[in-house]
Amino acid sequence: MNQIKIFIKEKKLANQPTTSHAAANIPTSDVYFEFEKVYLGANSSDQYYLIPYNLSRLTVFIFIRVNNESFKLSLLKEIDDMLASSMLIFLQEIADSQLKINIKLNNMTNPDEKEIKYIYFNRLNLAQKTTIANLRDMPKNVINLLGQLSKDLRTQCDPCGEIFVKSGKDYWLACKKSDQREVYVVVSQKNANLTLIDEDIKQLCSTNFSNIFFME
Amino acid sequence: MKSDSTQISLANFFIYNTDYGHKEGREAEKLFYYYPESEKIERKVRQAGFCAGMVRFAETFKSNKPCEFVHTDKLRIVLYQIDDKFWMVMSLNVPVNSSKEPDDDQIVDHLYMSILNQAYNFYKLFNGNIGENLERIGAEQLRLDLKGFFDDYLDKKLLTTVVDSNLVNTFNGIQFMSLDRSMYLKVQCLLNQLEEKVPLVEKTVVMHNDQLIWNGLEQDDIACIYNYLRDLVVLNLDSSSSSSGNSSSSQSQQIARFLVDHNRKNGLNLFIRIC
């Protein structure tokens, strides 16, 4: 009963976001639309409409309480008016800053024969960062070993510690835990030894996680 | 689903309530959902009874945690208490190694616990707390609802995640985007303006592709919803890139729209405006 169903005219607007868009309104077709409802809050007590507003790479998810009677079609228009122009500017700025970072990275990377990849987790704020694009590309035993290591870190290294493992001929795995933060490193290098790997890990942590405290 | 016995596969997945099915002959009432549906009812009841028994047995040791994992030669059972009386259980077939022996090491318990966690969080996101649902709609309706929801969830998600679970896809982590300070403040400023001018807007989350920029939700909520939001964005990115591929869309043309979840709503369209 309380489903809100909305009909919206599809609109085509002028190419420049800064100019008034009302002028180029060409209604083409009616589209039907219904929002998802989600439960949030402790004990899932509150219900919200989830309104995802997307512009290219940016998406703003807006949550509106379900029992609100005054939710009208015009609200979407308001949201659209408020966000569209600023989001276009943000997109441009983000793209620019990413370009700069990429150039910097390209200059930094030197052709190195060994391959070091890492996964970082922070269980406190759930942050996750990884340089392994797809874990499935790793050999199966390495994937499995990573799982086992996470179990060992959890049970044996409390609150902090590190574990080094050699798997097969070419793979070294190292993991480090410091309170709620965990980092797993996979090094693929022939003829390495523990001291070399240890140095690699130290270097990786100091370049990538310089602002994150790892207990030594 | 018959699969290669060297791989981990789902043996069963069920939800039971310890308050139900105490009377003789009506034991099956304790089951609220069971996969595979084709299994004989005696076996379903026996599985649920076994799990309830294990939990009761483990309680006698006065551990501060309930029984979570049961290891047998052929099965690995993961038990998750989702509500006061409700338990969600998943059993996995232990894979065999090249010499046909069960290879116990391949299954890392807590990865599978977090899969169950994800499953219930996903249910809760769209349906709310299961215990409250039981009070509100009654056992019969709840069984139907659970069937509708989990049949779909297993098919789309769980059956594949079980085979292919690893450290990264079970962590439930969030990828944050690193933005410089001024950019971050600008985003926050815009959101504040939005909440000011449109008072109905209560909370907001902002993402750039699949990375999180701003989170206005509680920590627990964002953990539940992030995966869903990410999939929503990624699916829509795919569909928009494939549909705009044929036209000579210049880069300057950008489309603002309200997204629709194609998985949950079939054949609906988007509100589109071109800036």
XYZ file of N, CA and C in Angstrom, chain A residues 29-192:
492
model
N 9.437 10.117 -23.427
C 8.591 8.973 -23.081
C 8.329 8.950 -21.582
N 7.279 8.291 -21.212
C 6.985 8.111 -19.793
C 7.743 6.910 -19.279
N 8.372 7.046 -18.144
C 9.039 5.881 -17.560
C 8.517 5.632 -16.155
N 8.446 4.375 -15.853
C 7.877 3.966 -14.591
C 9.001 3.692 -13.605
N 8.816 4.019 -12.386
C 9.930 3.945 -11.448
C 9.444 3.669 -10.026
N 10.170 2.838 -9.340
C 9.800 2.492 -7.972
C 11.083 2.345 -7.165
N 11.100 2.876 -5.957
C 12.333 2.813 -5.173
C 12.364 1.604 -4.251
N 13.570 1.148 -4.007
C 13.772 0.083 -3.021
C 13.569 0.644 -1.623
N 13.099 -0.226 -0.734
C 13.051 0.170 0.667
C 14.045 -0.682 1.448
N 14.790 -0.053 2.316
C 15.772 -0.810 3.100
C 15.596 -0.510 4.589
N 15.957 -1.497 5.389
C 15.911 -1.337 6.833
C 17.297 -0.961 7.343
N 17.344 0.071 8.177
C 18.626 0.468 8.744
C 18.489 0.659 10.250
N 19.580 0.944 10.885
C 19.570 1.221 12.322
C 19.743 -0.036 13.135
N 20.075 0.156 14.415
C 20.254 -0.992 15.292
C 18.956 -1.787 15.282
N 19.055 -3.085 15.164
C 17.874 -3.938 15.136
C 16.982 -3.724 13.919
N 17.541 -3.112 12.880
C 16.789 -2.851 11.645
C 15.436 -2.223 11.919
N 15.414 -1.190 12.734
C 14.133 -0.651 13.181
C 13.541 0.385 12.220
N 14.390 1.059 11.458
C 13.873 2.141 10.628
C 13.904 1.763 9.158
N 12.843 2.165 8.465
C 12.786 1.847 7.048
C 12.978 3.107 6.207
N 13.803 2.979 5.201
C 14.118 4.135 4.357
C 13.931 3.788 2.885
N 13.551 4.810 2.108
C 13.659 4.667 0.660
C 15.105 4.917 0.280
N 15.598 4.097 -0.601
C 16.958 4.283 -1.095
C 16.869 4.885 -2.490
N 17.347 6.101 -2.630
C 17.275 6.790 -3.915
C 18.682 6.983 -4.463
N 19.073 6.170 -5.428
C 20.429 6.325 -5.972
C 20.420 7.315 -7.135
N 21.159 8.372 -6.976
C 21.244 9.393 -8.026
C 22.639 9.340 -8.622
N 22.691 9.023 -9.882
C 23.984 8.757 -10.502
C 24.293 9.752 -11.612
N 25.530 10.225 -11.609
C 25.997 11.040 -12.732
C 27.379 10.522 -13.098
N 27.465 9.870 -14.223
C 28.715 9.260 -14.648
C 29.292 8.395 -13.521
N 30.493 8.730 -13.025
C 31.106 7.846 -12.036
C 30.640 8.120 -10.615
N 30.021 9.264 -10.411
C 29.603 9.608 -9.048
C 28.170 9.141 -8.798
N 27.948 8.579 -7.644
C 26.596 8.203 -7.262
C 26.324 8.715 -5.858
N 25.221 9.428 -5.709
C 24.811 9.859 -4.374
C 23.606 9.009 -3.980
N 23.726 8.313 -2.859
C 22.609 7.514 -2.368
C 21.905 8.323 -1.296
N 20.612 8.550 -1.506
C 19.864 9.387 -0.572
C 18.861 8.515 0.171
N 18.815 8.684 1.475
C 17.915 7.878 2.292
C 16.816 8.766 2.870
N 15.583 8.364 2.617
C 14.435 9.138 3.091
C 13.510 8.214 3.874
N 13.123 8.628 5.043
C 12.312 7.789 5.917
C 10.997 7.395 5.243
N 10.590 6.143 5.389
C 9.444 5.644 4.642
C 8.124 6.253 5.097
N 7.939 6.459 6.375
C 6.619 6.923 6.818
C 6.342 8.388 6.508
N 7.233 8.987 5.710
C 7.001 10.381 5.353
C 5.964 10.503 4.251
N 4.867 11.172 4.565
C 3.773 11.272 3.596
C 4.125 12.252 2.473
N 4.948 13.215 2.799
C 5.111 14.340 1.885
C 6.159 14.097 0.799
N 6.460 12.855 0.539
C 7.444 12.514 -0.480
C 6.780 12.560 -1.855
N 7.119 13.568 -2.591
C 6.458 13.751 -3.890
C 7.468 13.698 -5.020
N 6.918 13.608 -6.190
C 7.749 13.581 -7.390
C 8.680 14.793 -7.464
N 8.159 15.929 -7.004
C 8.951 17.158 -7.105
C 10.256 17.046 -6.322
N 10.261 16.146 -5.338
C 11.480 15.952 -4.547
C 12.652 15.527 -5.425
N 12.367 14.648 -6.361
C 13.438 14.169 -7.242
C 13.982 15.320 -8.080
N 13.075 16.168 -8.489
C 13.476 17.336 -9.262
C 14.378 18.227 -8.410
N 13.986 18.427 -7.157
C 14.792 19.252 -6.247
C 16.185 18.679 -6.100
N 16.239 17.347 -5.870
C 17.532 16.683 -5.701
C 18.388 16.883 -6.941
N 17.747 16.660 -8.075
C 18.435 16.795 -9.350
C 18.999 18.206 -9.516
N 18.167 19.202 -9.235
C 18.611 20.593 -9.378
C 19.772 20.910 -8.447
N 19.664 20.382 -7.233
C 20.694 20.678 -6.235
C 22.046 20.082 -6.624
N 22.006 18.840 -7.096
C 23.248 18.085 -7.195
C 23.948 18.172 -8.548
N 23.170 18.193 -9.626
C 23.748 17.940 -10.949
C 24.961 18.806 -11.257
N 24.804 20.134 -11.106
C 25.901 20.997 -11.557
C 27.150 20.797 -10.690
N 26.958 20.680 -9.361
C 28.125 20.488 -8.496
C 28.811 19.162 -8.791
N 28.001 18.135 -9.059
C 28.607 16.821 -9.301
C 29.454 16.831 -10.564
N 29.006 17.583 -11.564
C 29.804 17.683 -12.794
C 31.167 18.286 -12.496
N 31.155 19.318 -11.636
C 32.428 19.959 -11.289
C 33.315 18.985 -10.515
N 32.707 18.272 -9.573
C 33.479 17.298 -8.784
C 34.130 16.259 -9.689
N 33.326 15.767 -10.626
C 33.839 14.730 -11.526
C 35.093 15.209 -12.236
N 35.007 16.452 -12.710
C 36.144 17.014 -13.414
C 37.357 17.108 -12.485
N 37.117 17.614 -11.267
C 38.229 17.797 -10.334
C 38.841 16.463 -9.933
N 37.976 15.485 -9.714
C 38.495 14.167 -9.322
C 39.317 13.575 -10.459
N 38.797 13.707 -11.675
C 39.523 13.176 -12.835
C 40.887 13.846 -12.957
N 40.918 15.159 -12.752
C 42.190 15.883 -12.834
C 43.179 15.389 -11.797
N 42.696 15.242 -10.551
C 43.633 14.855 -9.492
C 44.107 13.415 -9.695
N 43.218 12.574 -10.238
C 43.657 11.193 -10.485
C 44.714 11.119 -11.567
N 44.557 11.992 -12.549
C 45.525 12.047 -13.641
C 46.907 12.374 -13.086
N 46.918 13.362 -12.171
C 48.187 13.761 -11.556
C 48.823 12.593 -10.815
N 47.982 11.892 -10.035
C 48.505 10.772 -9.244
C 49.067 9.697 -10.172
N 48.341 9.436 -11.257
C 48.788 8.398 -12.185
C 50.134 8.736 -12.819
N 50.295 10.010 -13.172
C 51.562 10.429 -13.765
C 52.690 10.209 -12.769
N 52.409 10.595 -11.504
C 53.398 10.420 -10.449
C 53.769 8.937 -10.307
N 52.745 8.096 -10.299
C 52.975 6.660 -10.124
C 53.803 6.093 -11.261
N 53.462 6.518 -12.483
C 54.179 6.005 -13.646
C 55.657 6.360 -13.600
N 55.934 7.573 -13.074
C 57.330 7.973 -12.962
C 58.053 7.174 -11.894
N 57.293 6.777 -10.866
C 57.924 6.102 -9.743
C 58.267 4.638 -10.021
N 57.379 3.968 -10.751
C 57.589 2.535 -10.919
C 58.830 2.253 -11.754
N 59.726 1.505 -11.191
C 60.899 1.099 -11.955
C 60.737 -0.364 -12.348
N 61.243 -0.730 -13.495
C 61.064 -2.110 -13.943
C 61.756 -3.092 -12.999
N 61.000 -3.703 -12.175
C 61.555 -4.596 -11.155
C 61.115 -6.015 -11.497
N 62.009 -6.973 -11.351
C 61.647 -8.322 -11.763
C 60.727 -9.020 -10.761
N 60.798 -8.617 -9.503
C 59.955 -9.321 -8.538
C 58.607 -8.630 -8.383
N 57.666 -9.426 -7.929
C 56.304 -8.955 -7.873
C 55.834 -8.960 -6.424
N 55.455 -7.804 -5.924
C 54.960 -7.740 -4.552
C 53.535 -7.224 -4.573
N 52.651 -7.991 -3.979
C 51.260 -7.553 -3.930
C 50.767 -7.609 -2.502
N 49.808 -6.761 -2.186
C 49.339 -6.782 -0.811
C 47.825 -6.612 -0.693
N 47.333 -7.023 0.456
C 45.936 -6.797 0.829
C 45.972 -6.165 2.214
N 45.237 -5.100 2.390
C 45.210 -4.450 3.698
C 43.777 -4.356 4.205
N 43.582 -4.707 5.463
C 42.260 -4.596 6.076
C 42.359 -3.825 7.369
N 41.364 -3.039 7.624
C 41.241 -2.436 8.935
C 39.868 -2.838 9.472
N 39.856 -3.692 10.478
C 38.570 -4.185 10.962
C 37.794 -3.126 11.736
N 38.482 -2.050 12.095
C 37.813 -1.007 12.869
C 36.867 -0.191 11.982
N 37.379 0.307 10.862
C 36.498 1.095 9.984
C 36.171 0.345 8.694
N 36.547 -0.923 8.642
C 36.243 -1.808 7.514
C 36.957 -1.421 6.220
N 37.945 -0.555 6.339
C 38.658 -0.161 5.130
C 39.395 -1.354 4.538
N 39.448 -1.384 3.244
C 40.082 -2.497 2.547
C 40.830 -1.918 1.362
N 42.050 -2.372 1.179
C 42.836 -1.847 0.070
C 43.650 -3.001 -0.478
N 43.664 -3.163 -1.769
C 44.435 -4.278 -2.299
C 45.034 -3.949 -3.655
N 46.207 -4.507 -3.919
C 46.794 -4.347 -5.239
C 46.606 -5.618 -6.059
N 45.915 -6.596 -5.478
C 45.624 -7.808 -6.234
C 44.277 -7.605 -6.901
N 44.300 -7.352 -8.201
C 43.064 -7.000 -8.893
C 42.053 -8.128 -8.769
N 42.492 -9.315 -8.983
C 41.594 -10.445 -8.867
C 42.332 -11.589 -8.191
N 41.863 -11.903 -7.004
C 42.548 -12.925 -6.221
C 42.532 -14.274 -6.938
N 41.551 -14.459 -7.821
C 41.439 -15.747 -8.514
C 42.611 -16.012 -9.453
N 43.340 -14.954 -9.790
C 44.501 -15.154 -10.665
C 45.667 -15.798 -9.930
N 45.609 -15.773 -8.602
C 46.674 -16.398 -7.806
C 46.500 -17.918 -7.830
N 47.582 -18.649 -7.621
C 47.430 -20.100 -7.524
C 46.501 -20.460 -6.362
N 45.824 -21.574 -6.519
C 44.807 -21.945 -5.538
C 45.397 -22.152 -4.153
N 46.592 -22.732 -4.108
C 47.162 -22.987 -2.781
C 47.510 -21.690 -2.065
N 47.852 -20.649 -2.839
C 48.153 -19.357 -2.225
C 46.881 -18.747 -1.629
N 45.796 -18.818 -2.384
C 44.516 -18.293 -1.899
C 44.129 -18.995 -0.608
N 44.269 -20.302 -0.638
C 43.900 -21.104 0.526
C 44.785 -20.758 1.726
N 46.063 -20.599 1.431
C 47.018 -20.278 2.491
C 46.692 -18.928 3.130
N 46.267 -17.987 2.300
C 45.909 -16.668 2.835
C 44.767 -16.798 3.851
N 43.800 -17.639 3.497
C 42.696 -17.879 4.420
C 43.172 -18.456 5.735
N 44.057 -19.433 5.628
C 44.592 -20.076 6.837
C 45.397 -19.082 7.677
N 46.156 -18.236 6.974
C 46.957 -17.251 7.693
C 46.068 -16.290 8.473
N 44.936 -15.920 7.859
C 44.051 -14.987 8.550
C 43.519 -15.627 9.823
N 43.319 -16.943 9.765
C 42.861 -17.655 10.952
C 43.967 -17.673 12.017
N 45.185 -17.930 11.560
C 46.306 -17.965 12.511
C 46.545 -16.606 13.151
N 46.436 -15.559 12.314
C 46.623 -14.214 12.853
C 45.607 -13.939 13.948
N 44.396 -14.397 13.695
C 43.308 -14.148 14.610
C 43.517 -14.881 15.935
N 43.973 -16.114 15.826
C 44.062 -16.910 17.045
C 45.418 -16.800 17.742
N 46.512 -16.686 16.962
C 47.827 -16.735 17.577
C 48.425 -15.360 17.839
N 48.091 -14.400 16.999
C 48.754 -13.104 17.128
C 47.778 -12.088 17.706
N 47.738 -12.017 19.004
C 46.825 -11.073 19.607
C 47.578 -10.289 20.661
N 47.664 -9.001 20.647
C 47.040 -8.096 19.685
C 47.880 -7.867 18.432
N 49.164 -8.250 18.447
C 49.916 -7.993 17.224
C 50.962 -9.081 16.988
N 51.424 -9.155 15.735
C 52.424 -10.159 15.413
C 52.553 -10.285 13.925
N 53.503 -11.096 13.491
C 53.616 -11.317 12.058
C 53.993 -12.771 11.758
N 53.590 -13.229 10.586
C 53.865 -14.607 10.185
C 54.437 -14.593 8.768
N 55.488 -15.380 8.565
C 56.055 -15.541 7.219
C 55.903 -16.995 6.800
N 55.514 -17.193 5.553
C 55.353 -18.554 5.057
C 55.950 -18.650 3.670
N 56.598 -19.764 3.389
C 57.036 -20.000 2.023
C 56.143 -21.063 1.407
N 55.654 -20.768 0.227
C 54.756 -21.722 -0.409
C 55.320 -22.093 -1.765
N 55.569 -23.362 -1.961
C 56.100 -23.805 -3.247
C 57.486 -23.233 -3.486
N 57.812 -23.027 -4.752
C 59.151 -22.566 -5.076
C 59.280 -21.051 -5.028
N 58.240 -20.372 -5.583
C 58.437 -18.952 -5.837
C 57.661 -18.027 -4.923
N 56.771 -18.558 -4.124
C 55.909 -17.649 -3.380
C 56.291 -17.530 -1.917
N 56.372 -16.298 -1.481
C 56.498 -16.014 -0.061
C 55.251 -15.261 0.371
N 54.701 -15.650 1.504
C 53.554 -14.925 2.026
C 53.918 -14.382 3.396
N 53.576 -13.132 3.606
C 53.838 -12.557 4.915
C 52.592 -11.846 5.376
N 52.277 -11.943 6.641
C 51.156 -11.158 7.132
C 51.512 -10.546 8.473
N 50.915 -9.424 8.705
C 51.233 -8.621 9.859
C 49.930 -8.170 10.470
N 49.875 -8.183 11.762
C 48.655 -7.701 12.399
C 49.037 -6.754 13.509
N 48.318 -5.659 13.583
C 48.549 -4.706 14.642
C 47.192 -4.263 15.134
N 46.784 -4.765 16.250
C 45.444 -4.523 16.781
C 44.399 -4.934 15.747
N 43.655 -3.988 15.174
C 42.581 -4.361 14.247
C 43.023 -4.285 12.795
N 44.280 -3.924 12.568
C 44.729 -3.753 11.194
C 45.547 -4.958 10.746
N 45.290 -5.381 9.528
C 46.000 -6.553 9.022
C 46.513 -6.255 7.626
N 47.727 -6.699 7.356
C 48.200 -6.598 5.988
C 48.782 -7.956 5.566
N 48.419 -8.385 4.358
C 48.911 -9.646 3.806
C 49.716 -9.310 2.568
N 50.905 -9.858 2.485
C 51.757 -9.552 1.337
C 52.120 -10.857 0.629
N 52.010 -10.835 -0.679
C 52.422 -11.985 -1.478
C 53.609 -11.562 -2.334
N 54.731 -12.218 -2.141
C 55.918 -11.891 -2.920
C 56.235 -13.076 -3.811
N 56.365 -12.790 -5.080
C 56.723 -13.865 -5.996
C 58.142 -13.582 -6.484
N 59.081 -14.296 -5.913
C 60.480 -14.042 -6.250
C 61.264 -15.341 -6.100
N 62.040 -15.648 -7.095
C 62.854 -16.869 -7.016
C 64.057 -16.621 -6.123
N 64.501 -17.647 -5.443
C 65.720 -17.584 -4.631
C 65.733 -16.471 -3.582
N 64.608 -16.204 -3.001
C 64.597 -15.212 -1.926
C 64.806 -15.933 -0.606
